[in-house]
PDB file of C-alpha atoms and ligand atoms in Angstrom:
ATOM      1  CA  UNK W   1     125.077  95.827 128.025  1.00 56.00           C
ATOM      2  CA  UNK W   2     124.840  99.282 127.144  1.00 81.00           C
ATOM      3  CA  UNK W   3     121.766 101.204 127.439  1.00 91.00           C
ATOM      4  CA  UNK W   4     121.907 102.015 124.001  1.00 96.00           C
ATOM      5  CA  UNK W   5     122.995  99.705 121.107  1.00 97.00           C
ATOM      6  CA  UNK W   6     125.477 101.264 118.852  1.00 97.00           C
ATOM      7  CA  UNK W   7     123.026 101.984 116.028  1.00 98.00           C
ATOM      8  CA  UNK W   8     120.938 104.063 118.332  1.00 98.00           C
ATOM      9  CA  UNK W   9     124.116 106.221 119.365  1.00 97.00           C
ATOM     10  CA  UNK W  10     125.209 106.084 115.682  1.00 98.00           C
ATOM     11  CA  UNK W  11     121.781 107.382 114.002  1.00 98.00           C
ATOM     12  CA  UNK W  12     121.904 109.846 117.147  1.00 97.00           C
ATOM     13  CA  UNK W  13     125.333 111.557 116.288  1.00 97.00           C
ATOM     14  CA  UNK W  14     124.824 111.672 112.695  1.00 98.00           C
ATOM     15  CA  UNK W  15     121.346 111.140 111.647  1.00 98.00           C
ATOM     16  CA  UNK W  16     119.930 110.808 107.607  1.00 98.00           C
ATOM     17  CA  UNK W  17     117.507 112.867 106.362  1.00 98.00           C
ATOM     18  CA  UNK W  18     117.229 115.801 108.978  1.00 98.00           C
ATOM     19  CA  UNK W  19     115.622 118.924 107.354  1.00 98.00           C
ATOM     20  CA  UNK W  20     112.675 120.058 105.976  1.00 98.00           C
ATOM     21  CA  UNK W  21     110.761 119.532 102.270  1.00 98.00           C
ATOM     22  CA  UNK W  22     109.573 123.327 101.123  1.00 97.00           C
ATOM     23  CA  UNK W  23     107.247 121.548  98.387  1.00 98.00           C
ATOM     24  CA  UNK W  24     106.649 118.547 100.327  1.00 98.00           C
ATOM     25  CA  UNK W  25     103.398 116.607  99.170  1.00 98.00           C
ATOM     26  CA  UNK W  26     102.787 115.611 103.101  1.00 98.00           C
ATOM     27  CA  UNK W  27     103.464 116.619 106.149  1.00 98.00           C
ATOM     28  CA  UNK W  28     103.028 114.803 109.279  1.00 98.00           C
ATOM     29  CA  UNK W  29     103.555 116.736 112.771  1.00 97.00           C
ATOM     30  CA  UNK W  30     103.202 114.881 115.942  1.00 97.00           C
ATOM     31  CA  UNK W  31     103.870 115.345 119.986  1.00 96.00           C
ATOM     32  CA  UNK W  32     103.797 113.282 123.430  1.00 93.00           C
ATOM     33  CA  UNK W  33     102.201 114.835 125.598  1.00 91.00           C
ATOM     34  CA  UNK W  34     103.825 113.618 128.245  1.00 91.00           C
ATOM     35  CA  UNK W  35     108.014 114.512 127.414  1.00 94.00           C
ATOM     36  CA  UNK W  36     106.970 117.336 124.581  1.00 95.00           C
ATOM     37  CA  UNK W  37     108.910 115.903 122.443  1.00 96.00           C
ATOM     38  CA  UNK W  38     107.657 116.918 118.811  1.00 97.00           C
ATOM     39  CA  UNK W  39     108.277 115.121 115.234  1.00 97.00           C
ATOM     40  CA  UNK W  40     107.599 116.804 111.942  1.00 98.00           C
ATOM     41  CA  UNK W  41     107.894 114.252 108.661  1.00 98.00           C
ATOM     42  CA  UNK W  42     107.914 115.870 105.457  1.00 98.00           C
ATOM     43  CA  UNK W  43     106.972 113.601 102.224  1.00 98.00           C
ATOM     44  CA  UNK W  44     107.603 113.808  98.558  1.00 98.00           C
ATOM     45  CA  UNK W  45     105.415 111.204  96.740  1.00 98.00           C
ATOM     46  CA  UNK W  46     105.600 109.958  93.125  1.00 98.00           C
ATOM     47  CA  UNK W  47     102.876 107.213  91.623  1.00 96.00           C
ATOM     48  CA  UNK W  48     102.160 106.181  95.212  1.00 96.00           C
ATOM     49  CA  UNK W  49     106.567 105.760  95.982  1.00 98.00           C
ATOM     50  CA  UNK W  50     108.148 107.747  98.844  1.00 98.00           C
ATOM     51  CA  UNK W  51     110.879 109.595  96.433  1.00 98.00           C
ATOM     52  CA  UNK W  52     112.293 111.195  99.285  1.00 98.00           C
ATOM     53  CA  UNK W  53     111.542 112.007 103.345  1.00 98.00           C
ATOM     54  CA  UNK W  54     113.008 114.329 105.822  1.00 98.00           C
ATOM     55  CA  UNK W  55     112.623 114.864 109.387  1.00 98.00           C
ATOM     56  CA  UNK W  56     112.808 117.616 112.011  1.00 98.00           C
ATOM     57  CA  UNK W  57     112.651 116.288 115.844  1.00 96.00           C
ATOM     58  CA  UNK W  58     113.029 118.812 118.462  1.00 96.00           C
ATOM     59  CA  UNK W  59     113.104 115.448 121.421  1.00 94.00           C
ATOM     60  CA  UNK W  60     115.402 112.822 122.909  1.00 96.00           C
ATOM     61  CA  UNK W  61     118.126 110.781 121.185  1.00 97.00           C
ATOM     62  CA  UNK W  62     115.920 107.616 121.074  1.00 97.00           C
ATOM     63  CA  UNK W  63     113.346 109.870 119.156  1.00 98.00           C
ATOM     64  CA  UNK W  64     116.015 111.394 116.852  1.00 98.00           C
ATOM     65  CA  UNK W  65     117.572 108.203 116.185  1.00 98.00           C
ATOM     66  CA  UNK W  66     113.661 106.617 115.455  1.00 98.00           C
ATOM     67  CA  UNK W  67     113.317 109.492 113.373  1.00 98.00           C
ATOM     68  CA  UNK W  68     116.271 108.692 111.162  1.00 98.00           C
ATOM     69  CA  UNK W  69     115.878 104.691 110.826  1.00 98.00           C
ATOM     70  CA  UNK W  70     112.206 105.398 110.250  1.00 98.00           C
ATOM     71  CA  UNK W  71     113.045 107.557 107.442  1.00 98.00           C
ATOM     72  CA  UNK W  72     115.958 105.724 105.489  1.00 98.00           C
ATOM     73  CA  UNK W  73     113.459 102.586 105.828  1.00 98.00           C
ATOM     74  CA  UNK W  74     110.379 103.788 104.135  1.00 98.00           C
ATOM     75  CA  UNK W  75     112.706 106.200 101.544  1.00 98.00           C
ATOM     76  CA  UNK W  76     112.023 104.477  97.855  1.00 98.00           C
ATOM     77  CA  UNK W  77     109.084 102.783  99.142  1.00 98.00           C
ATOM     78  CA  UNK W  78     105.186 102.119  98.364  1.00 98.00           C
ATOM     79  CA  UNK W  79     102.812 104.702 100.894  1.00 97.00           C
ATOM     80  CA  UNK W  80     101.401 100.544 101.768  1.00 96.00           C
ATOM     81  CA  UNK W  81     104.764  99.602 102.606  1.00 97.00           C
ATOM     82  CA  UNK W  82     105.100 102.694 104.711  1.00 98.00           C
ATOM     83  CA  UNK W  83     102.056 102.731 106.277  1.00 97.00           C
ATOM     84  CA  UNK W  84     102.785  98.846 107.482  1.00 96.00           C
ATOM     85  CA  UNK W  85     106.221 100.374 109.531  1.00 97.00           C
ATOM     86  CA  UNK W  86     105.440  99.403 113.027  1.00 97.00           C
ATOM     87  CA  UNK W  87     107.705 101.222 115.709  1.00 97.00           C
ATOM     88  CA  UNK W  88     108.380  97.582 116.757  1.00 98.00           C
ATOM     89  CA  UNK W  89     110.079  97.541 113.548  1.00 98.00           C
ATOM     90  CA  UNK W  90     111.896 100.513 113.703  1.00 98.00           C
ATOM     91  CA  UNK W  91     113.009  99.879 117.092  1.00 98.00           C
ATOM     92  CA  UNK W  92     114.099  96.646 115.657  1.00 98.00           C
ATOM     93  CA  UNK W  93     115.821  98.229 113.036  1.00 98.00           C
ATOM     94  CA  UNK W  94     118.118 100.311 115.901  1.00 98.00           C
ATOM     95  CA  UNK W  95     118.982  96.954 117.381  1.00 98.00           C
ATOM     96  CA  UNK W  96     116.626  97.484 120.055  1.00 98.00           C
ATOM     97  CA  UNK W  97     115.539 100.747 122.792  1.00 97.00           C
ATOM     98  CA  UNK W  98     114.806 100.176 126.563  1.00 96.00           C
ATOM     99  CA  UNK W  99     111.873  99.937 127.710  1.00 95.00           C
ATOM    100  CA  UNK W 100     111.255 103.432 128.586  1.00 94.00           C
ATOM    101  CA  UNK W 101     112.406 104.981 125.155  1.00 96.00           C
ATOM    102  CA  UNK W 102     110.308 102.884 123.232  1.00 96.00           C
ATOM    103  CA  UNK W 103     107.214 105.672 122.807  1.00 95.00           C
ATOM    104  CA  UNK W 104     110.064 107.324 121.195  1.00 97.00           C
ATOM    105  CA  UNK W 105     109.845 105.145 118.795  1.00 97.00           C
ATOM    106  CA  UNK W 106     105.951 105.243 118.525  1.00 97.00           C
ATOM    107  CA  UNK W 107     106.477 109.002 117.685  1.00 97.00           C
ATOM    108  CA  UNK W 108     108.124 108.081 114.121  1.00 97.00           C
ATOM    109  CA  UNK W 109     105.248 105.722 113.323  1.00 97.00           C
ATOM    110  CA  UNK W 110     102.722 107.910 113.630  1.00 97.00           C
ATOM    111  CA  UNK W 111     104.440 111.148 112.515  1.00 98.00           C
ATOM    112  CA  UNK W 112     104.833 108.631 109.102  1.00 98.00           C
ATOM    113  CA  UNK W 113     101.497 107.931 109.303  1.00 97.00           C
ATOM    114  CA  UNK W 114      99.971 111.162 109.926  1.00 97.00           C
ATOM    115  CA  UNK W 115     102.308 112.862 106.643  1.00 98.00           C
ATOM    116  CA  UNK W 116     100.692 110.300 104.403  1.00 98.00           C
ATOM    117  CA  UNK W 117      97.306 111.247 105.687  1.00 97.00           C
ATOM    118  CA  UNK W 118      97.804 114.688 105.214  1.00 98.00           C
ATOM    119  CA  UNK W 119      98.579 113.938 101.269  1.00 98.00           C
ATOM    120  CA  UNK W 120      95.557 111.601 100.855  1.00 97.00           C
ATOM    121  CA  UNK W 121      93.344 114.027 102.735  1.00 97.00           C
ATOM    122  CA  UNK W 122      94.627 117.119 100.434  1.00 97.00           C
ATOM    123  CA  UNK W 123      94.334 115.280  97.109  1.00 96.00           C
ATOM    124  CA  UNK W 124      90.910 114.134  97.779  1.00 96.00           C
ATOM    125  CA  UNK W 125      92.237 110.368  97.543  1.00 95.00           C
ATOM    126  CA  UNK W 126      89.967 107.691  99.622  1.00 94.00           C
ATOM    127  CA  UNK W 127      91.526 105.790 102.301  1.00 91.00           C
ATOM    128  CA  UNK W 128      90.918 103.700 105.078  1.00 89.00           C
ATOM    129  CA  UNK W 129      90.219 105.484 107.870  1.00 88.00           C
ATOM    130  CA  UNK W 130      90.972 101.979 110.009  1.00 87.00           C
ATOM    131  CA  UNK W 131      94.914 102.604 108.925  1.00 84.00           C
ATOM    132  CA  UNK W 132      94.443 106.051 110.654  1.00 86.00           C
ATOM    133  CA  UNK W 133      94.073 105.691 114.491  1.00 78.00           C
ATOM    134  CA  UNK W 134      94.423 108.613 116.900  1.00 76.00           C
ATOM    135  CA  UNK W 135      97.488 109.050 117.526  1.00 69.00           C
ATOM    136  CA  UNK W 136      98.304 107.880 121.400  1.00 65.00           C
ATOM    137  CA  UNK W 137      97.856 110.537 124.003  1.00 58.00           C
ATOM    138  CA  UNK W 138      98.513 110.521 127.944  1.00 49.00           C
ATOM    139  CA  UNK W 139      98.389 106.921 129.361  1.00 48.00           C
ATOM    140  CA  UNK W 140     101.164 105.128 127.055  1.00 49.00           C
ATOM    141  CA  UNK W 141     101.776 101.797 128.758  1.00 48.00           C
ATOM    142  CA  UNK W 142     105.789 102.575 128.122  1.00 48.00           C
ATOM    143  CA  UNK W 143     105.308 105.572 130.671  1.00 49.00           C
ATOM    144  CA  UNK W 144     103.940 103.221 133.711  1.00 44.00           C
ATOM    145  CA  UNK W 145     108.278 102.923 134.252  1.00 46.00           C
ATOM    146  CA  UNK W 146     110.096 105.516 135.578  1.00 46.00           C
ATOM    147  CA  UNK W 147     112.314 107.211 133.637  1.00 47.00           C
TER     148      UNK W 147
HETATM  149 FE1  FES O 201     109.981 111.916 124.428  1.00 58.85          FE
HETATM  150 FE2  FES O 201     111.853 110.245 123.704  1.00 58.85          FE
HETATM  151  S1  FES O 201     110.243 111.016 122.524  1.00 58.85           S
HETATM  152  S2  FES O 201     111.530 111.052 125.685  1.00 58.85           S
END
């Protein structure tokens, strides 16, 4: 089998919803310590409904193509909906990473994650703080492979 599944290399080559959001109602940035890979999600939000999403990812393939999936699968959605998006799911979604890109993956969920905290936290709205972990630093259990 390939190392990549044709979804991956597809949402690589051409991926949805790279840019940036000027007015955007969250923003999300997040890194890995480890590769330095860096993800920026930008949000618009309407009555609690993702109305649109886009992404800049200065990192891998794996983490550009998690970037797009992640985005065209929480675009149209409820902020509960989006905040459920595992990167299980969005590795899923790719037909699958190996086992050494899958922090790439992780990046997209919490980039997501972190954008929708930055638009609760700036409109004052209460949330719970449980559906906000750190994001993960140093130590991920995907790194203990060689790449
Ligand atoms: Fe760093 Fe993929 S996100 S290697």
């Amino acid at each position: 089998m390939a190392l990549y599944s044709e979804k991956v290399m597809e949402h690589f080559t051409n991926p949805r919803n790279v840019g940036k959001i000027e007015d955007a109602d969250g923003v999300g940035e997040v890194g890995n310590a480890k590769c330095g890979d860096i993800m920026k999600i930008y949000l618009k939000i309407e009555n609690d409904i993702i109305t649109d999403v886009k992404f800049n990812t200065f990192g891998c393939g794996s983490a550009i193509a998690s970037s797009s999936m992640a985005t065209e699968l929480i675009k149209g959605k409820p902020l509960s909906q989006a905040l459920e998006l595992t990167n299980k799911a969005v590795a899923e979604a790719l037909d699958g990473l190996p086992a050494h890109k899958m922090h790439c993956s992780v990046l997209a969920e919490e980039a997501i994650r972190s954008a929708i905290k930055n638009y609760y936290d700036k409109n004052g709205i209460a949330y719970d703080k449980t559906q906000f972990p750190e994001p993960h630093d140093e130590e991920e259990e995907h790194f203990s492979e060689e790449d």
